[in-house]
PDB file of C-alpha atoms and ligand atoms in Angstrom:
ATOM      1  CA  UNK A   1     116.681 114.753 109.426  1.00 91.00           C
ATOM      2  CA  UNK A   2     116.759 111.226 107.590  1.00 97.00           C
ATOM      3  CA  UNK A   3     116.341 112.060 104.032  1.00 98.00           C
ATOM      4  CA  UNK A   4     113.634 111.162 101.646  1.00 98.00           C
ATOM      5  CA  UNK A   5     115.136 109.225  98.351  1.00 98.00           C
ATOM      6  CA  UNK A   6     114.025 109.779  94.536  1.00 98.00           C
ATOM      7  CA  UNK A   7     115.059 106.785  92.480  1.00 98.00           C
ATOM      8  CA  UNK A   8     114.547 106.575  88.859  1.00 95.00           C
ATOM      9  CA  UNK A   9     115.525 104.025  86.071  1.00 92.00           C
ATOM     10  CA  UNK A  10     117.018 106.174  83.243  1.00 88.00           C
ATOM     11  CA  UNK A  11     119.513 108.902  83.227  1.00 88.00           C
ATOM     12  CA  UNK A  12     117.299 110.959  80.983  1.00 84.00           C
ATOM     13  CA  UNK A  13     114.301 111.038  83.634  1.00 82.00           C
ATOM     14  CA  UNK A  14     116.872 112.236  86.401  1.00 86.00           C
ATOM     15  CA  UNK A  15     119.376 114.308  84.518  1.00 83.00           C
ATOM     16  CA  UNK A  16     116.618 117.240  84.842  1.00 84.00           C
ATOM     17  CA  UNK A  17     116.231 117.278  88.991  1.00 92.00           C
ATOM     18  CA  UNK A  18     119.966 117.279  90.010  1.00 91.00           C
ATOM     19  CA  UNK A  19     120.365 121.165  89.465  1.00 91.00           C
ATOM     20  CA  UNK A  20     116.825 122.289  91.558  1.00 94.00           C
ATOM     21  CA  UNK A  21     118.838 120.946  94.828  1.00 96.00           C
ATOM     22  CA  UNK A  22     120.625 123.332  97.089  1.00 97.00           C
ATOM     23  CA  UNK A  23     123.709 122.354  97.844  1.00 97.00           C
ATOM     24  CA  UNK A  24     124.306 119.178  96.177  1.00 96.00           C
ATOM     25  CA  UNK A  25     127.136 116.917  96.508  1.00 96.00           C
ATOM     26  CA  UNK A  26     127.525 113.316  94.516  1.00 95.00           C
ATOM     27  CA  UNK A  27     128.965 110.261  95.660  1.00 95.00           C
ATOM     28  CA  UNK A  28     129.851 106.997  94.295  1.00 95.00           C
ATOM     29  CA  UNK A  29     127.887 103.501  96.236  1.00 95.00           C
ATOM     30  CA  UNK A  30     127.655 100.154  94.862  1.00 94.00           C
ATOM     31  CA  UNK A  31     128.077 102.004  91.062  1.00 95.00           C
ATOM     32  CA  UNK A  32     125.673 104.468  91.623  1.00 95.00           C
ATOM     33  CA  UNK A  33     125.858 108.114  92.082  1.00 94.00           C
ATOM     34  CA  UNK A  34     124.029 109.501  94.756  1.00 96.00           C
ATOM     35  CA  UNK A  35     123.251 112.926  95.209  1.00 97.00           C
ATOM     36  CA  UNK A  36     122.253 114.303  98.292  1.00 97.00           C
ATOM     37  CA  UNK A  37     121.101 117.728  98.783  1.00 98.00           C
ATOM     38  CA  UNK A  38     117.830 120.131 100.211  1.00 98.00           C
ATOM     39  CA  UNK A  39     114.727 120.371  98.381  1.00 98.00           C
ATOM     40  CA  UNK A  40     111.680 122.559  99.694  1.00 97.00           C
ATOM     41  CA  UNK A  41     113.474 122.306 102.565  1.00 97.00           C
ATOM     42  CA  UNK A  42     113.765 118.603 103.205  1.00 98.00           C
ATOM     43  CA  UNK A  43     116.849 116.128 102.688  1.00 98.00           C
ATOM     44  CA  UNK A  44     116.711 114.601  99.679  1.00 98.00           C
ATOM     45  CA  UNK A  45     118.799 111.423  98.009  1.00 98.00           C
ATOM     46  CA  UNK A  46     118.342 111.091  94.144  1.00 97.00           C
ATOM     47  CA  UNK A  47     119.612 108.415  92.315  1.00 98.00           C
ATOM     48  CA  UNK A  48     119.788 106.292  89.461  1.00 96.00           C
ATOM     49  CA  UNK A  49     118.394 102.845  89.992  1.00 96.00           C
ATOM     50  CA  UNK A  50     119.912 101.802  86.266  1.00 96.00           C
ATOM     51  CA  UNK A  51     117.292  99.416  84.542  1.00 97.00           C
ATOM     52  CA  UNK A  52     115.789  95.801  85.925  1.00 98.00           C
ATOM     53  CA  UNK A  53     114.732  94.607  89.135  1.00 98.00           C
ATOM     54  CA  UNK A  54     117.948  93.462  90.277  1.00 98.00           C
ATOM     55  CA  UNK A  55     119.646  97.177  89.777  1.00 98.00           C
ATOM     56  CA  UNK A  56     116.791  98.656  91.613  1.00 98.00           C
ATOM     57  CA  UNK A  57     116.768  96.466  94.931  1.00 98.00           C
ATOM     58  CA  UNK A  58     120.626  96.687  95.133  1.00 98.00           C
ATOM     59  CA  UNK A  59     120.002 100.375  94.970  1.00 98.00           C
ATOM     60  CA  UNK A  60     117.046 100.455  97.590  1.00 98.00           C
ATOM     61  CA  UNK A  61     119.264  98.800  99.810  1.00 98.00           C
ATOM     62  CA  UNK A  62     122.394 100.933  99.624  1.00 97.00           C
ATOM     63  CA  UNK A  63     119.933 103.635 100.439  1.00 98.00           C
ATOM     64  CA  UNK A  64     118.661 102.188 103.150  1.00 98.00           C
ATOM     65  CA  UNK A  65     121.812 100.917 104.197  1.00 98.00           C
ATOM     66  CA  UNK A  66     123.760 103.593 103.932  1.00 97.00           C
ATOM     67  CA  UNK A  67     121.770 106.726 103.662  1.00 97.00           C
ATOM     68  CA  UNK A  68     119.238 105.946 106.358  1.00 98.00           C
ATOM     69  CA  UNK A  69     116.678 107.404 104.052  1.00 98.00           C
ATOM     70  CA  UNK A  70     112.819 107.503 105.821  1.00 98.00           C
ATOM     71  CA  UNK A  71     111.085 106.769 102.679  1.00 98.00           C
ATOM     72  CA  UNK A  72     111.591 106.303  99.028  1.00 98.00           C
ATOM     73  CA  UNK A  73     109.875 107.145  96.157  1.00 98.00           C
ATOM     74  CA  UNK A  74     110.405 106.345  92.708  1.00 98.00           C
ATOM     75  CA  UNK A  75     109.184 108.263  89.895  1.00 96.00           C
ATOM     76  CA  UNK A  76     109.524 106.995  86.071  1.00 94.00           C
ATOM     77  CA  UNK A  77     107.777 105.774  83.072  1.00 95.00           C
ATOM     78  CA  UNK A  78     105.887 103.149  82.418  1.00 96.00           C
ATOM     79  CA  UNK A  79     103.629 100.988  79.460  1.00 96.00           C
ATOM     80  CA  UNK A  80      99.801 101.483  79.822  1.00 97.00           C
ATOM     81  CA  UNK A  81      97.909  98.122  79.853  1.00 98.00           C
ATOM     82  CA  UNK A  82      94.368  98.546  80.695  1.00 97.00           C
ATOM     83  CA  UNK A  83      92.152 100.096  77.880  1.00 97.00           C
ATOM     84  CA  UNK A  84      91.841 103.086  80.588  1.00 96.00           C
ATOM     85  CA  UNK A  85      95.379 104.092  80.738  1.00 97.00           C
ATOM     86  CA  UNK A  86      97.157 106.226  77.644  1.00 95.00           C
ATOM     87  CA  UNK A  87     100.008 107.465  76.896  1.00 93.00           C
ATOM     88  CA  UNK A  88     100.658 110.925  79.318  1.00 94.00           C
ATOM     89  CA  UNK A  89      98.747 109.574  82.260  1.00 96.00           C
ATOM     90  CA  UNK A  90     100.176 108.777  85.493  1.00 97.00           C
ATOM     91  CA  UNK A  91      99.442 106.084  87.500  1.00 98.00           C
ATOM     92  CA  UNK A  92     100.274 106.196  90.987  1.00 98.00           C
ATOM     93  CA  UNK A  93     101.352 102.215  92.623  1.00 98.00           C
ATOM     94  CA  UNK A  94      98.723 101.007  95.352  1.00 98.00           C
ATOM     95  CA  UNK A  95     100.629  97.359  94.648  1.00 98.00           C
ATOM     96  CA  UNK A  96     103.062  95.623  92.588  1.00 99.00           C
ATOM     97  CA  UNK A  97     103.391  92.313  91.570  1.00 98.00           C
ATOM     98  CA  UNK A  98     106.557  90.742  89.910  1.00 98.00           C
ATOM     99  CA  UNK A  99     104.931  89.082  86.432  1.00 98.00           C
ATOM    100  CA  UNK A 100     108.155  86.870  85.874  1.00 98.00           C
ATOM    101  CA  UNK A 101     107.642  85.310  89.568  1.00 98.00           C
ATOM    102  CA  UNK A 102     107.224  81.617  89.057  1.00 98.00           C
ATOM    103  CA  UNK A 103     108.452  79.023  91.383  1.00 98.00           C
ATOM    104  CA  UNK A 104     105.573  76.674  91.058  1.00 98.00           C
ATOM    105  CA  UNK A 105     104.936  74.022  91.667  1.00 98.00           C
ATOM    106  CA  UNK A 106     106.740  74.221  94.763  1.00 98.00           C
ATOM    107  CA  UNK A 107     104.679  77.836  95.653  1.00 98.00           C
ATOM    108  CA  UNK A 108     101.324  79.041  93.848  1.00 98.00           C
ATOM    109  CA  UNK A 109     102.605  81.241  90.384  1.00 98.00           C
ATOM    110  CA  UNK A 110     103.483  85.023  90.936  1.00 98.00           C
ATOM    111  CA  UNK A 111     104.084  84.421  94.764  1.00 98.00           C
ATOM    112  CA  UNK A 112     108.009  85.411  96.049  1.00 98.00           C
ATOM    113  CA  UNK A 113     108.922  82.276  97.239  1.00 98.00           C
ATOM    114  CA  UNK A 114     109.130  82.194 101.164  1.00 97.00           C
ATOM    115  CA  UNK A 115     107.327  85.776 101.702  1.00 98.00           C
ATOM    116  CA  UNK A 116     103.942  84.048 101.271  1.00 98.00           C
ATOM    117  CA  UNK A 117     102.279  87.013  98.966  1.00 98.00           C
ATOM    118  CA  UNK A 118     102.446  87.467  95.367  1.00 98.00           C
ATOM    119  CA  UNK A 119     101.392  91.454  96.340  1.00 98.00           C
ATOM    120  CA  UNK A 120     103.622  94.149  97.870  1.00 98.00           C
ATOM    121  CA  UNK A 121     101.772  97.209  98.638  1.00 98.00           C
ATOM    122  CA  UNK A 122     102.781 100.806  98.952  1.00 98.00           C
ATOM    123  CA  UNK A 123     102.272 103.334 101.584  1.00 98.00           C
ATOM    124  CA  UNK A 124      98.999 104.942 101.456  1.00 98.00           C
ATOM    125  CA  UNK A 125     100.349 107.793 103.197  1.00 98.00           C
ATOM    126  CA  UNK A 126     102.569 108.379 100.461  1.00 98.00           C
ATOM    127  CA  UNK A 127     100.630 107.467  97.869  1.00 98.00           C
ATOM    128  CA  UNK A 128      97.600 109.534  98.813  1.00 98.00           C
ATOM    129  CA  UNK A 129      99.981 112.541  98.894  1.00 98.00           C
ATOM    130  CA  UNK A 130     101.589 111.671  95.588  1.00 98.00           C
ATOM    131  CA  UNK A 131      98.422 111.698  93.732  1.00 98.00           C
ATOM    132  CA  UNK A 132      97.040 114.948  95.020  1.00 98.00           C
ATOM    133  CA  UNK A 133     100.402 116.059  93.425  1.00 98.00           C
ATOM    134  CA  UNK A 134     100.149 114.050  90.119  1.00 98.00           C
ATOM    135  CA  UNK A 135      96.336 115.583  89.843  1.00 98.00           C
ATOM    136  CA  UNK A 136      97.887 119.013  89.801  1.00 97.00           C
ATOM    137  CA  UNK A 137     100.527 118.365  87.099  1.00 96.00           C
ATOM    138  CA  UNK A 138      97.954 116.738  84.920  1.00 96.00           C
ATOM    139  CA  UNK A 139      95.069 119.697  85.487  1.00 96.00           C
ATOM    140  CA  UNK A 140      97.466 121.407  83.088  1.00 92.00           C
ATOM    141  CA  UNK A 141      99.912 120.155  81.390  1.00 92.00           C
ATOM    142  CA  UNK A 142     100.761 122.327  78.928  1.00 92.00           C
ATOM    143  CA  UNK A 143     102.548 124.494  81.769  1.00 92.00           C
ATOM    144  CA  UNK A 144     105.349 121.871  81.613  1.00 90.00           C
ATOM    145  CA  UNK A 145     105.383 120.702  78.112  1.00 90.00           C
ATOM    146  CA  UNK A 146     104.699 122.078  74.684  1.00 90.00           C
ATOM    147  CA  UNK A 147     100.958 121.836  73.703  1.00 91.00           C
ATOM    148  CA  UNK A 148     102.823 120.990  69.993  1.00 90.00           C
ATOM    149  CA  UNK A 149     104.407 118.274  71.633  1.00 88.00           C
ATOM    150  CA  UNK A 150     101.345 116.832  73.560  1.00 89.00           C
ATOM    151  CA  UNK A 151      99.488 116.614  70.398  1.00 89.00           C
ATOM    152  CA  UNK A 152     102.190 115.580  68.475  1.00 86.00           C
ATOM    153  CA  UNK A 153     101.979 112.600  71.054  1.00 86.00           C
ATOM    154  CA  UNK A 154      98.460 112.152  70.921  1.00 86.00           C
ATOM    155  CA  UNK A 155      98.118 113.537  74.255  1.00 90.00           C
ATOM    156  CA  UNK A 156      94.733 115.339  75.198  1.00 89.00           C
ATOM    157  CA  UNK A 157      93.360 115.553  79.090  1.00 92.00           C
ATOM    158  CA  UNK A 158      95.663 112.976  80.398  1.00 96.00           C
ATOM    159  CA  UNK A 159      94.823 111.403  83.708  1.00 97.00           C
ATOM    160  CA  UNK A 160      95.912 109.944  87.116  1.00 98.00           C
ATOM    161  CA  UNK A 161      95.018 106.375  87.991  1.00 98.00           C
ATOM    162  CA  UNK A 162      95.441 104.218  90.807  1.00 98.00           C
ATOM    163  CA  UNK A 163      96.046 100.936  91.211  1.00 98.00           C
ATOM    164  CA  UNK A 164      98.066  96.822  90.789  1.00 98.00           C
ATOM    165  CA  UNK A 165     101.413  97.893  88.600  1.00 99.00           C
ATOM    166  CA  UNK A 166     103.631  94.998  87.495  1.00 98.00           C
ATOM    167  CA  UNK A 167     107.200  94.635  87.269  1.00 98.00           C
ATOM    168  CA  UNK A 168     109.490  91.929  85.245  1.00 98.00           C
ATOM    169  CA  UNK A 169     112.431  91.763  83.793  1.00 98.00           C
ATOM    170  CA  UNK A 170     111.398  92.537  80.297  1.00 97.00           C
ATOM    171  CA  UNK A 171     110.375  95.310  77.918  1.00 97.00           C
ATOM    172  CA  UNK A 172     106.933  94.836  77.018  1.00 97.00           C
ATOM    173  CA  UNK A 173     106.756  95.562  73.399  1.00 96.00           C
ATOM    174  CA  UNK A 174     104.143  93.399  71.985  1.00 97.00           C
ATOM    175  CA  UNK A 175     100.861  93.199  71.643  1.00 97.00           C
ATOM    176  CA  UNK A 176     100.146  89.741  72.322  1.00 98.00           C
ATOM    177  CA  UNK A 177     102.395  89.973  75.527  1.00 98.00           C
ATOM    178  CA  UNK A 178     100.522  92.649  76.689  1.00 98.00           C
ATOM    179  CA  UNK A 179      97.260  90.717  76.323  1.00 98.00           C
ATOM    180  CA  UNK A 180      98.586  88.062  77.908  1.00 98.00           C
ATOM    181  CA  UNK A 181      99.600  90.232  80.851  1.00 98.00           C
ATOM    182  CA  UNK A 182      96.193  91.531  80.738  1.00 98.00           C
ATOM    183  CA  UNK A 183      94.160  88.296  80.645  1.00 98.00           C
ATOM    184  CA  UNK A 184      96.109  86.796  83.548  1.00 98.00           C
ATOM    185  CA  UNK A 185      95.914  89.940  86.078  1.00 98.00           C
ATOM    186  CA  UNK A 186      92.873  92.169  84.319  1.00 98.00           C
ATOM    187  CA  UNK A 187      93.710  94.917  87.549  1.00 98.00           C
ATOM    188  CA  UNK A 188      97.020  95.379  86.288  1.00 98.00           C
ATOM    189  CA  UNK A 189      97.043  99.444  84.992  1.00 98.00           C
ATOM    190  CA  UNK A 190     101.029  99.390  83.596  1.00 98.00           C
ATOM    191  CA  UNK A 191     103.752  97.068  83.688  1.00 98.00           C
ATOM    192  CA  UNK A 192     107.657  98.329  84.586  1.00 98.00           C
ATOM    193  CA  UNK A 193     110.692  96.897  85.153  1.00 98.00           C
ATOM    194  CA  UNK A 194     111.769  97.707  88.825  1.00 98.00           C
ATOM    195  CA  UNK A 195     108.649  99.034  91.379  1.00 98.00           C
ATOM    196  CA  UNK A 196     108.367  95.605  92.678  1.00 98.00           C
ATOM    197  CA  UNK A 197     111.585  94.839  93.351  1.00 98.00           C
ATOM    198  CA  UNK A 198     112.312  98.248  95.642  1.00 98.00           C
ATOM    199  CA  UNK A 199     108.660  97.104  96.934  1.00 98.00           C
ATOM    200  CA  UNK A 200     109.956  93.792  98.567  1.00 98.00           C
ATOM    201  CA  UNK A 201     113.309  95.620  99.952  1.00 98.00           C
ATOM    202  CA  UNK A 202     111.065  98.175 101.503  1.00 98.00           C
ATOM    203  CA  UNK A 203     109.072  95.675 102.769  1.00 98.00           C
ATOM    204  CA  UNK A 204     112.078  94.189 104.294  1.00 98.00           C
ATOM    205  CA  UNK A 205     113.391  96.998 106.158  1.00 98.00           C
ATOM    206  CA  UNK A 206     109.727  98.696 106.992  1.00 98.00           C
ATOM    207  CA  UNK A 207     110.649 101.678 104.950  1.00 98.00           C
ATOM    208  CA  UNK A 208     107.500 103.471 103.499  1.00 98.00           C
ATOM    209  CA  UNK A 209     107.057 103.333  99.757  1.00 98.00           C
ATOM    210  CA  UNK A 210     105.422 104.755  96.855  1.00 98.00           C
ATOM    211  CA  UNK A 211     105.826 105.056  93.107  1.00 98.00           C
ATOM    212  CA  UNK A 212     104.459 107.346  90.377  1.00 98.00           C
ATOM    213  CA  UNK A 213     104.923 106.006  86.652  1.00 97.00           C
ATOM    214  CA  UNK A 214     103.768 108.340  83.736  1.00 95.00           C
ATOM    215  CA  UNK A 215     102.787 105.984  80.892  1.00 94.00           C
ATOM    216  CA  UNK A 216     105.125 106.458  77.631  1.00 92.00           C
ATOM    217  CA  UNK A 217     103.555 104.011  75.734  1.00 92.00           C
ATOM    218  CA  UNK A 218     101.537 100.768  75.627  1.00 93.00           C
ATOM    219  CA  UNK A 219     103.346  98.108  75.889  1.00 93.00           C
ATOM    220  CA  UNK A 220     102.602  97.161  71.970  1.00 94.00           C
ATOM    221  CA  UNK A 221     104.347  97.113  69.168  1.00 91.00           C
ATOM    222  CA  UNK A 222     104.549 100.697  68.944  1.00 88.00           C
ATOM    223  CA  UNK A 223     106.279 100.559  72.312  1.00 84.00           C
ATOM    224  CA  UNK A 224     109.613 101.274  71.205  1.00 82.00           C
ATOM    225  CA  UNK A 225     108.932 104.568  68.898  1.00 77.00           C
ATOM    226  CA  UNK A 226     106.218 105.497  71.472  1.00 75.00           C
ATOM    227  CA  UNK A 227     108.916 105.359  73.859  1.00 81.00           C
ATOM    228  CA  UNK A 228     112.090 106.856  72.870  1.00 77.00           C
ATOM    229  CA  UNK A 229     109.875 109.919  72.174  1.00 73.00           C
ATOM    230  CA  UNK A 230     108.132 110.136  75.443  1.00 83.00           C
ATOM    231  CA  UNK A 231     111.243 109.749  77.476  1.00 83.00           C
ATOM    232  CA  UNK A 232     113.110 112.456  75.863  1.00 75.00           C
ATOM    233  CA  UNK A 233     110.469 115.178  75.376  1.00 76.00           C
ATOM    234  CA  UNK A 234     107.994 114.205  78.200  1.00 87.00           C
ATOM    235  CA  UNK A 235     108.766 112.058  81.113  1.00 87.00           C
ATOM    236  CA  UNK A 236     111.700 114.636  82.694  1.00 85.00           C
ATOM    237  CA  UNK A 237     109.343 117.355  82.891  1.00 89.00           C
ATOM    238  CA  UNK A 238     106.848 115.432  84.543  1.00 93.00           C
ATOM    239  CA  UNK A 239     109.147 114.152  86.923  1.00 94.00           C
ATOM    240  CA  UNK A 240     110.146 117.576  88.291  1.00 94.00           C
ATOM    241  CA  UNK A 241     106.859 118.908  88.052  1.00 96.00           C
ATOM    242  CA  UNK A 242     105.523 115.997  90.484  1.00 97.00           C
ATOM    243  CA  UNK A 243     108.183 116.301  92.810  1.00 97.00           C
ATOM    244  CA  UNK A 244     108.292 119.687  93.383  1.00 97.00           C
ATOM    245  CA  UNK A 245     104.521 119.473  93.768  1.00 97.00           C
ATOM    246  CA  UNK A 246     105.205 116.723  96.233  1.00 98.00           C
ATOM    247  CA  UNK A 247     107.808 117.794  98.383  1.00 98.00           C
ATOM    248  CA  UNK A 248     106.628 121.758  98.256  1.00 97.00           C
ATOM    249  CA  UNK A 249     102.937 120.514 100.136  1.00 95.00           C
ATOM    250  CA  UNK A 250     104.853 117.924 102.668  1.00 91.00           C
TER     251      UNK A 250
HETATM  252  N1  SAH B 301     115.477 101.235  75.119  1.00 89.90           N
HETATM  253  C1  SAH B 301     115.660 101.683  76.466  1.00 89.90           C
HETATM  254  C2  SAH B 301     115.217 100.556  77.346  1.00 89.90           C
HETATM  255  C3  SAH B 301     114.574 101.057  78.554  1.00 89.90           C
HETATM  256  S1  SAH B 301     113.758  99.798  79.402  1.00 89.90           S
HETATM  257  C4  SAH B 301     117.090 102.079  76.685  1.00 89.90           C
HETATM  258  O1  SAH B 301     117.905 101.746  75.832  1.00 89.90           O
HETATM  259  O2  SAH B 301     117.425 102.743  77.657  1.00 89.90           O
HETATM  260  C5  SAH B 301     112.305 100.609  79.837  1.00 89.90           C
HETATM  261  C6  SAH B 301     112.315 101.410  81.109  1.00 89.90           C
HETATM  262  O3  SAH B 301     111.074 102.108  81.198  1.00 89.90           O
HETATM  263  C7  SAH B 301     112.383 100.565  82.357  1.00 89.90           C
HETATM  264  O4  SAH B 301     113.033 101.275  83.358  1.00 89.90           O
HETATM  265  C8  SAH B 301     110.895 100.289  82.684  1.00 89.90           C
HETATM  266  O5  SAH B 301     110.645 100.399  84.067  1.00 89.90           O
HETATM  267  C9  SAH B 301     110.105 101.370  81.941  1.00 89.90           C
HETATM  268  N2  SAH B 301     109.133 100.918  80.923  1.00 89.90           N
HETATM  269  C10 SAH B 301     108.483 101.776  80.089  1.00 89.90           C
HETATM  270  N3  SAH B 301     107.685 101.110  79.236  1.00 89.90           N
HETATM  271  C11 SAH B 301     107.817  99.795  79.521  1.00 89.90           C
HETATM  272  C12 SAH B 301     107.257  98.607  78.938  1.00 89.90           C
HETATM  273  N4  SAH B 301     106.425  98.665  77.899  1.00 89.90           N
HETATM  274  N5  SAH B 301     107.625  97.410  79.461  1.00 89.90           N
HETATM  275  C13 SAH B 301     108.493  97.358  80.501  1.00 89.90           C
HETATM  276  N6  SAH B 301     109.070  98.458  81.058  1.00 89.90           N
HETATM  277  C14 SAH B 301     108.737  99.668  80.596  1.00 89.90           C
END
């Protein structure tokens, strides 16, 4: 049975789902530790992309490459941009684009030079199965984390979205940069660092993918305490609670 990979882009959000697989074993690829084991019954490679779109296609790859995984999926956090999407809510990919993309004039802005398509999409098999999941971690959250801690965060009836996520290689931690996002692609929901780029190297190898980013902050200058809170007393939980949703109904 090819296995299904996890990828995520900090240690924290990963650290949590290594003990809930059976019989686990860890190896060493390209830098990265991979660990393979069952979950709900089905293969599973997790992994840790590291940060930036670079570290996460290398990574895609090796797990193609090597692992002959049948889908990936990667689950992390993200900053909100619409006026819609807060802090706590999810926001499952239909699309990414990569915002730093710019080879003009020689090709239009935002398109990957000889691919012909700014867009990538993701697998709406995936995502439509990811989302039913993601709805039934947010109906309650306080099952997974502290209701203290949600409203500590400002966190009240968060929600899951769908739609155009954007990846570059920066931390978004101003409010004028996130306008500027914002103004230029008004359907962006969140902006990351690393969807996109596994998006083109899935797209390369016709491997099915999908992506689920909870939102830790928004993308302002609050970003970085926003952040640094989320990740540690959030985002983990989440994670597991989405995946084990996900891969207990598949
Ligand atoms: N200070 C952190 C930096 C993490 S970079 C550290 O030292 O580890 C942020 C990570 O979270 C990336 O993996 C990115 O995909 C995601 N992310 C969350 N909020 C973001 C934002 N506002 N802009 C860009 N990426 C963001």
């Amino acid at each position: 049975m090819r296995p299904i990979a996890i990828m995520g882009a900090m240690q924290e959000e990963l650290a949590g789902l290594r003990p809930h697989l059976t019989g686990a074993q860890t190896i060493t690829v390209g830098s990265r530790e991979v660990t393979s084991g069952t979950w709900h019954g089905h293969n599973v490679v997790l992994v840790l992309s590291r940060i930036g779109k670079v570290a996460a296609a290398t990574t895609a790859t090796a797990l193609i490459e090597r692992f002959d995984v049948k889908e990936i999926v990667f689950t992390g956090v993200a900053g909100g941009l619409s006026p819609q999407v807060s802090v706590g809510d999810m926001v499952v990919a239909t699309e990414f684009i990569q915002h730093d993309m710019d080879a003009s004039p020689l090709f239009p802005p935002l398109e990957v030079p000889l691919y012909g398509q700014a867009h990538f999409p993701t697998d709406i098999n995936m995502r439509q199965s990811l989302q039913i999941a993601a709805e039934g971690v947010l109906k309650n959250p306080s099952q997974w984390i502290h209701p203290d801690v949600l409203r500590a965060l400002n966190v009240h009836a968060p929600k899951v979205h769908s739609g155009l996520v954007l990846s570059g290689d920066r931390f978004v931690a101003t409010s004028l940069e996130s306008q500027a996002l914002q103004q230029r692609l008004p359907l962006a929901l969140a902006v990351e660092m690393e969807g996109a780029a596994v998006a083109q190297v899935c797209h390369d190898y016709g491997v099915p993918f999908a992506a689920v980013r909870t939102i830790s902050d928004r993308a302002d200058d609050a970003a970085t305490m926003a952040f640094t809170r989320f990740i540690n007393e959030v985002a983990s939980r989440y994670t597991f609670a989405l995946l084990d949703a996900w891969l207990g109904q598949k």
